[in-house]
Coordinates of C-alpha atoms in Angstrom, one line a residue:
X1 CA 47.0 -24.4 -21.5
X2 CA 47.2 -21.0 -20.3
X3 CA 46.5 -17.4 -21.8
X4 CA 50.1 -17.1 -22.7
X5 CA 50.0 -20.7 -25.4
X6 CA 47.1 -19.0 -26.8
X7 CA 47.0 -15.6 -29.8
X8 CA 44.4 -13.2 -29.5
X9 CA 42.6 -12.2 -33.0
X10 CA 40.5 -9.0 -32.6
X11 CA 38.1 -8.9 -35.9
X12 CA 38.2 -5.1 -36.2
X13 CA 35.8 -5.0 -39.5
X14 CA 35.2 -1.6 -40.4
X15 CA 31.8 -0.9 -42.2
X16 CA 29.5 -0.5 -39.3
X17 CA 26.9 0.1 -41.5
X18 CA 24.2 0.0 -38.3
X19 CA 26.6 2.3 -36.0
X20 CA 26.6 5.0 -38.9
X21 CA 30.3 5.2 -38.5
X22 CA 33.1 3.7 -37.8
X23 CA 33.2 1.6 -34.5
X24 CA 36.4 1.1 -33.9
X25 CA 37.0 4.3 -33.3
X26 CA 34.0 5.5 -30.7
X27 CA 35.4 6.5 -27.7
X28 CA 35.0 5.2 -23.9
X29 CA 36.6 6.4 -21.1
X30 CA 39.3 8.5 -22.7
X31 CA 40.6 5.8 -25.7
X32 CA 38.5 4.3 -28.4
X33 CA 36.2 0.6 -28.5
X34 CA 38.7 -1.1 -30.7
X35 CA 42.1 0.4 -28.0
X36 CA 40.0 -1.0 -25.0
X37 CA 39.7 -4.5 -26.5
X38 CA 43.4 -4.1 -27.6
X39 CA 44.7 -3.1 -24.4
X40 CA 42.4 -5.9 -22.3
X41 CA 44.8 -8.4 -24.1
X42 CA 47.7 -7.4 -24.1
X43 CA 47.2 -7.3 -20.5
X44 CA 46.2 -10.4 -20.6
X45 CA 49.6 -12.2 -21.7
X46 CA 48.6 -13.4 -24.8
X47 CA 51.1 -14.9 -26.8
X48 CA 50.7 -12.8 -29.7
X49 CA 47.8 -10.3 -30.8
X50 CA 46.4 -10.5 -34.2
X51 CA 44.4 -7.2 -35.1
X52 CA 42.5 -8.6 -38.4
X53 CA 40.7 -5.7 -40.4
X54 CA 38.9 -5.6 -43.8
X55 CA 41.8 -2.7 -45.0
X56 CA 45.0 -1.5 -43.7
X57 CA 44.2 2.3 -42.5
X58 CA 46.9 4.3 -40.5
X59 CA 44.6 4.3 -37.7
X60 CA 45.2 1.2 -37.4
X61 CA 48.4 0.3 -38.2
X62 CA 49.2 3.0 -35.3
X63 CA 46.8 1.2 -33.2
X64 CA 48.9 -2.2 -33.6
X65 CA 52.4 -0.8 -33.0
X66 CA 50.8 0.2 -30.1
X67 CA 49.4 -2.8 -28.8
X68 CA 52.4 -5.1 -30.2
X69 CA 50.0 -6.9 -33.0
X70 CA 50.1 -8.3 -36.2
X71 CA 47.7 -6.0 -38.3
X72 CA 45.9 -8.6 -41.2
X73 CA 43.8 -7.5 -43.9
X74 CA 40.8 -10.0 -46.0
X75 CA 41.8 -11.3 -48.9
X76 CA 38.0 -10.7 -50.1
X77 CA 36.7 -7.5 -49.5
X78 CA 32.8 -7.9 -47.6
X79 CA 33.0 -11.0 -46.4
X80 CA 32.3 -10.0 -42.6
X81 CA 33.6 -11.9 -39.9
X82 CA 34.1 -15.4 -41.6
X83 CA 37.2 -13.1 -43.5
X84 CA 38.6 -11.8 -40.0
X85 CA 38.6 -15.5 -38.4
X86 CA 40.4 -16.7 -41.9
X87 CA 43.4 -14.1 -41.8
X88 CA 43.7 -14.1 -38.3
X89 CA 44.1 -17.6 -38.4
X90 CA 46.4 -17.8 -40.5
X91 CA 48.5 -15.1 -38.9
X92 CA 48.8 -16.7 -35.4
X93 CA 51.7 -18.0 -34.1
X94 CA 49.8 -21.1 -32.0
X95 CA 47.9 -24.2 -32.4
X96 CA 45.0 -22.2 -30.8
X97 CA 43.1 -18.8 -30.6
X98 CA 40.7 -16.8 -29.3
X99 CA 39.0 -15.0 -32.2
X100 CA 36.8 -11.6 -30.1
X101 CA 34.9 -9.2 -31.2
X102 CA 36.7 -5.4 -31.5
X103 CA 33.3 -4.1 -29.9
X104 CA 32.2 -5.8 -27.2
X105 CA 33.8 -3.1 -24.2
X106 CA 32.6 -5.4 -21.1
X107 CA 33.9 -8.5 -22.5
X108 CA 35.7 -10.2 -19.3
X109 CA 38.9 -12.1 -20.4
X110 CA 38.7 -14.9 -18.1
X111 CA 35.7 -16.2 -19.3
X112 CA 38.3 -17.9 -21.2
X113 CA 39.2 -20.4 -18.7
X114 CA 36.0 -22.0 -19.1
X115 CA 37.2 -22.8 -22.4
X116 CA 40.8 -23.9 -22.0
X117 CA 39.5 -27.9 -21.0
X118 CA 38.0 -28.4 -24.3
X119 CA 40.7 -27.4 -26.3
X120 CA 42.0 -30.6 -27.1
X121 CA 41.5 -34.2 -29.1
X122 CA 39.6 -33.6 -32.4
X123 CA 37.6 -30.2 -31.9
X124 CA 38.4 -27.3 -34.1
X125 CA 36.1 -24.8 -32.0
X126 CA 35.9 -24.3 -28.4
X127 CA 31.8 -22.5 -29.3
X128 CA 30.7 -20.8 -26.1
X129 CA 26.8 -20.0 -25.6
X130 CA 24.5 -17.8 -24.0
X131 CA 20.6 -18.5 -23.7
X132 CA 21.7 -21.2 -26.0
X133 CA 22.8 -18.9 -28.8
X134 CA 26.2 -18.8 -30.4
X135 CA 29.1 -16.7 -29.5
X136 CA 31.1 -17.2 -32.0
X137 CA 33.7 -14.4 -31.4
X138 CA 34.4 -15.1 -28.4
X139 CA 35.3 -18.7 -29.3
X140 CA 38.5 -20.8 -28.9
X141 CA 39.8 -21.4 -33.3
X142 CA 42.0 -24.6 -33.6
X143 CA 44.3 -23.4 -36.3
X144 CA 43.4 -25.9 -39.0
X145 CA 40.1 -24.1 -39.1
X146 CA 40.8 -21.1 -40.8
X147 CA 41.4 -23.4 -44.1
X148 CA 37.9 -24.0 -43.6
X149 CA 36.5 -20.6 -43.7
X150 CA 38.8 -19.6 -46.4
X151 CA 37.3 -22.2 -48.3
X152 CA 33.8 -21.8 -47.9
X153 CA 34.6 -17.6 -48.3
X154 CA 36.0 -18.9 -51.9
X155 CA 32.8 -20.6 -52.7
X156 CA 30.9 -17.5 -51.9
X157 CA 29.4 -18.9 -47.8
X158 CA 30.0 -16.1 -45.7
X159 CA 28.0 -16.9 -42.9
X160 CA 29.5 -17.9 -39.6
X161 CA 26.9 -20.4 -38.4
X162 CA 27.0 -22.4 -42.4
X163 CA 30.6 -22.9 -41.7
X164 CA 30.9 -23.7 -37.8
X165 CA 28.6 -27.1 -38.9
X166 CA 31.5 -28.0 -41.4
X167 CA 33.8 -28.2 -38.2
X168 CA 34.2 -30.2 -35.1
X169 CA 32.3 -28.3 -33.2
X170 CA 32.2 -28.3 -28.7
X171 CA 29.7 -26.0 -27.3
X172 CA 30.5 -25.1 -23.2
X173 CA 27.0 -23.5 -21.8
X174 CA 28.1 -20.4 -19.3
X175 CA 25.9 -19.0 -17.2
X176 CA 27.4 -15.3 -16.6
X177 CA 26.5 -12.0 -17.1
X178 CA 24.9 -11.8 -20.5
X179 CA 26.0 -7.7 -20.3
X180 CA 30.0 -9.2 -20.4
X181 CA 29.0 -10.3 -24.2
X182 CA 26.9 -6.9 -25.0
X183 CA 28.1 -5.5 -28.9
X184 CA 28.1 -2.1 -29.4
X185 CA 26.6 -2.1 -33.0
X186 CA 24.3 0.5 -32.4
X187 CA 23.8 4.7 -31.9
X188 CA 21.8 2.9 -29.0
X189 CA 23.8 0.1 -27.8
X190 CA 26.8 2.7 -27.8
X191 CA 24.3 5.3 -25.2
X192 CA 24.0 2.2 -22.8
X193 CA 27.2 1.3 -22.8
X194 CA 28.2 4.3 -22.1
X195 CA 26.4 4.9 -19.1
X196 CA 27.0 1.1 -17.6
X197 CA 31.0 2.3 -18.0
X198 CA 29.9 5.5 -16.2
X199 CA 28.7 3.4 -13.1
X200 CA 31.7 1.7 -13.2
X201 CA 33.8 4.1 -12.3
X202 CA 31.5 5.2 -9.4
X203 CA 31.2 4.1 -6.5
X204 CA 28.0 3.3 -6.6
X205 CA 26.1 2.9 -9.2
X206 CA 23.6 5.8 -10.4
X207 CA 20.7 5.8 -12.2
X208 CA 17.9 8.8 -12.9
X209 CA 14.7 9.3 -13.7
X210 CA 13.8 12.3 -15.7
X211 CA 10.8 13.7 -17.9
X212 CA 9.8 17.2 -19.1
X213 CA 7.2 17.9 -16.8
X214 CA 5.5 17.3 -13.5
X215 CA 2.6 14.7 -14.2
X216 CA 4.5 12.4 -16.1
X217 CA 4.6 9.8 -14.0
X218 CA 8.4 9.6 -12.5
X219 CA 6.8 9.0 -9.1
X220 CA 5.0 6.4 -10.2
X221 CA 7.8 4.8 -12.7
X222 CA 10.3 4.7 -9.0
X223 CA 7.6 3.4 -7.2
X224 CA 6.8 0.4 -9.3
X225 CA 10.4 -0.2 -10.5
X226 CA 11.7 -0.7 -6.6
X227 CA 9.8 -3.3 -5.3
X228 CA 10.7 -5.5 -9.0
X229 CA 14.3 -4.6 -8.7
X230 CA 14.1 -6.2 -4.6
X231 CA 12.2 -9.4 -6.3
X232 CA 15.7 -9.9 -7.6
X233 CA 17.8 -8.6 -4.9
X234 CA 18.6 -5.3 -5.7
X235 CA 18.9 -2.5 -2.3
X236 CA 18.0 1.0 -3.5
X237 CA 17.6 4.1 -2.2
X238 CA 15.9 7.4 -3.7
X239 CA 17.4 10.6 -4.4
X240 CA 15.0 13.2 -5.6
X241 CA 15.5 16.5 -7.3
X242 CA 13.7 20.0 -6.4
X243 CA 14.0 22.7 -8.2
X244 CA 11.6 25.2 -5.5
X245 CA 13.4 24.3 -2.5
X246 CA 11.8 22.0 0.5
X247 CA 10.6 22.5 4.6
X248 CA 11.3 18.7 6.6
X249 CA 9.6 19.3 9.2
X250 CA 6.5 21.7 11.1
X251 CA 6.1 24.8 12.2
X252 CA 6.6 25.2 15.6
X253 CA 8.4 22.1 16.3
X254 CA 11.9 22.0 17.5
X255 CA 13.8 21.6 14.7
X256 CA 12.0 24.1 13.3
X257 CA 12.6 26.8 15.5
X258 CA 16.5 25.8 15.8
X259 CA 16.2 26.2 11.2
X260 CA 14.5 29.7 11.6
X261 CA 17.1 31.3 14.4
X262 CA 19.8 30.1 12.3
X263 CA 21.3 27.0 12.5
X264 CA 22.7 25.9 9.1
X265 CA 22.2 22.5 9.6
X266 CA 19.9 20.2 11.4
X267 CA 20.0 16.2 12.4
X268 CA 17.4 14.2 14.4
X269 CA 18.5 11.0 15.2
X270 CA 16.3 7.7 16.2
X271 CA 16.7 4.3 17.0
X272 CA 15.1 4.0 13.5
X273 CA 17.5 6.4 11.4
X274 CA 17.7 9.5 11.0
X275 CA 17.4 12.4 8.8
X276 CA 19.9 15.7 7.9
X277 CA 18.5 19.3 6.9
X278 CA 21.5 20.9 6.1
X279 CA 21.7 24.5 4.3
X280 CA 23.8 24.9 1.7
X281 CA 24.6 27.9 -1.3
X282 CA 24.3 25.7 -4.4
X283 CA 22.5 22.6 -5.7
X284 CA 24.9 19.5 -4.8
X285 CA 25.5 16.6 -7.1
X286 CA 24.3 13.3 -6.6
X287 CA 27.6 11.1 -5.7
X288 CA 28.2 14.1 -3.4
X289 CA 25.2 13.2 -1.6
X290 CA 25.9 9.4 -2.0
X291 CA 28.7 10.2 -0.6
X292 CA 26.9 10.7 2.8
X293 CA 24.7 7.8 3.4
X294 CA 25.1 4.7 4.2
X295 CA 26.0 2.6 0.8
X296 CA 26.5 -0.8 2.4
X297 CA 23.1 -1.1 2.6
X298 CA 22.5 0.1 -0.4
X299 CA 23.4 -1.3 -4.3
X300 CA 21.6 1.1 -6.9
X301 CA 20.7 4.9 -6.3
X302 CA 17.6 5.5 -8.0
X303 CA 17.5 9.6 -9.0
X304 CA 14.3 11.2 -9.6
X305 CA 14.9 14.9 -11.8
X306 CA 13.0 17.5 -13.6
X307 CA 13.9 16.9 -17.3
X308 CA 17.7 17.1 -16.6
X309 CA 19.2 13.8 -15.0
X310 CA 22.6 12.7 -14.8
X311 CA 24.5 9.7 -17.3
X312 CA 22.3 7.1 -17.6
X313 CA 19.0 8.6 -17.6
X314 CA 15.8 6.7 -18.5
X315 CA 13.8 9.8 -20.1
X316 CA 9.6 9.3 -19.2
X317 CA 7.4 11.1 -21.9
X318 CA 3.3 11.5 -21.3
X319 CA 3.1 14.6 -24.3
X320 CA 4.0 17.3 -21.9
X321 CA 6.7 19.2 -22.3
X322 CA 9.8 18.6 -25.1
X323 CA 11.8 16.1 -23.8
X324 CA 16.0 16.4 -24.1
X325 CA 17.1 13.5 -25.1
X326 CA 20.8 15.0 -24.9
X327 CA 24.0 12.2 -24.7
X328 CA 22.7 11.5 -20.5
X329 CA 19.4 9.4 -21.4
X330 CA 20.4 6.0 -23.1
X331 CA 16.7 4.7 -23.2
X332 CA 13.1 6.6 -23.9
X333 CA 9.8 5.4 -22.3
X334 CA 6.5 7.2 -24.0
X335 CA 3.1 6.9 -24.0
X336 CA 0.9 8.6 -26.2
X337 CA 3.7 10.5 -28.5
X338 CA 7.1 9.3 -29.9
X339 CA 9.8 11.6 -31.2
X340 CA 12.2 11.1 -33.9
X341 CA 15.6 9.2 -32.0
X342 CA 17.8 6.6 -32.4
X343 CA 17.4 5.9 -28.8
X344 CA 16.0 2.7 -27.7
X345 CA 12.4 3.9 -26.9
X346 CA 9.7 1.7 -24.9
X347 CA 6.4 1.7 -23.5
X348 CA 6.2 3.6 -20.5
X349 CA 4.4 0.6 -18.7
X350 CA 6.6 -1.3 -19.9
X351 CA 8.6 -2.1 -16.8
X352 CA 10.0 -5.8 -17.1
X353 CA 12.6 -3.9 -19.9
X354 CA 13.0 -0.8 -17.4
X355 CA 14.4 -3.7 -14.5
X356 CA 16.5 -5.6 -17.7
X357 CA 18.1 -2.1 -18.4
X358 CA 18.8 -1.5 -14.9
X359 CA 20.2 -3.8 -13.7
X360 CA 22.2 -4.2 -17.0
X361 CA 23.5 -0.3 -16.5
X362 CA 24.5 -1.2 -13.3
X363 CA 26.6 -4.8 -13.9
X364 CA 24.4 -6.5 -12.1
X365 CA 24.0 -10.4 -13.4
X366 CA 21.5 -11.2 -16.4
X367 CA 21.0 -14.4 -16.5
X368 CA 19.4 -16.2 -18.7
X369 CA 16.7 -15.1 -21.4
X370 CA 16.8 -12.3 -19.2
X371 CA 20.0 -11.4 -22.1
X372 CA 18.6 -11.9 -24.9
X373 CA 17.1 -8.2 -25.9
X374 CA 20.8 -7.2 -24.7
X375 CA 22.4 -9.6 -26.9
X376 CA 20.5 -9.1 -29.6
X377 CA 19.7 -5.0 -30.3

């Protein structure tokens, strides 16, 4: 079986209760979350695409036409994903369909290849699992499974777990990056998605550590996270932002004398390494500096800055100054004070979570239980 033998059913309900706005149309890299899913599906070469939504809207009709999808709506409103599966399977053009939630921006369609060999015999659902959690909105369904979903909804059952137990299900454990199945359900999850996407577009991923005041513990935080990341095989480099200026050398040394008499740059090379001190008319951005470093040996650049980092930023707070929790901040680590925010909030000493966030934001695979917090947020 190939992708061209499958229908793609995009489950795109419109309640978005936890997000506070319609998540389907949240922008990600110049397109909406829903458009991103439809585009990837069209590029994968499915026989047909069914867009299953709670109700028809002009924006959905336009998207369906743009990507050649069939728009179907729930017969009974407010029945959640079960209704999308029932409606989608009733419109499927093939015996088997991939049902995919519209809110998984990093889903890799290639994961379907691990499911295809199990779509045989009396099996009605090929259900991937990750860390023993079912993933029913990234699963293969045989067309006749739709009748069970429709019947369950008619009698008042709409929980996927209940309905799946009525079908012949074959579970397929996956050992993949948990971020591939990450759902954008909340404002906090949306921030994380934006941070990971920003890093996908860079030469090498960046993680900023910022705080509103000196003495908060940025350097200590970075000192702790570097060896923890190293234990997971991640090689890091640190770029420190200093608003007061700096001088690397000592008065009287050759390099200081060269700079004093007007050298625009001083380079020291030794068998153990080198450093460059370069005069500039303005502060260089982090990507400009990263381009000058040996990127082959570095997998993550950690930047330390005062208050204003770059996306994605971990904001630290120890009650000194006012943290700027703007669009660049993806998580808030605090001690002794907590401000009201829809960001993920953790204790300043929670380095295990800091490491997991760093791995997610750099697109590093999260296996087993490490992925749980991202899947359930």
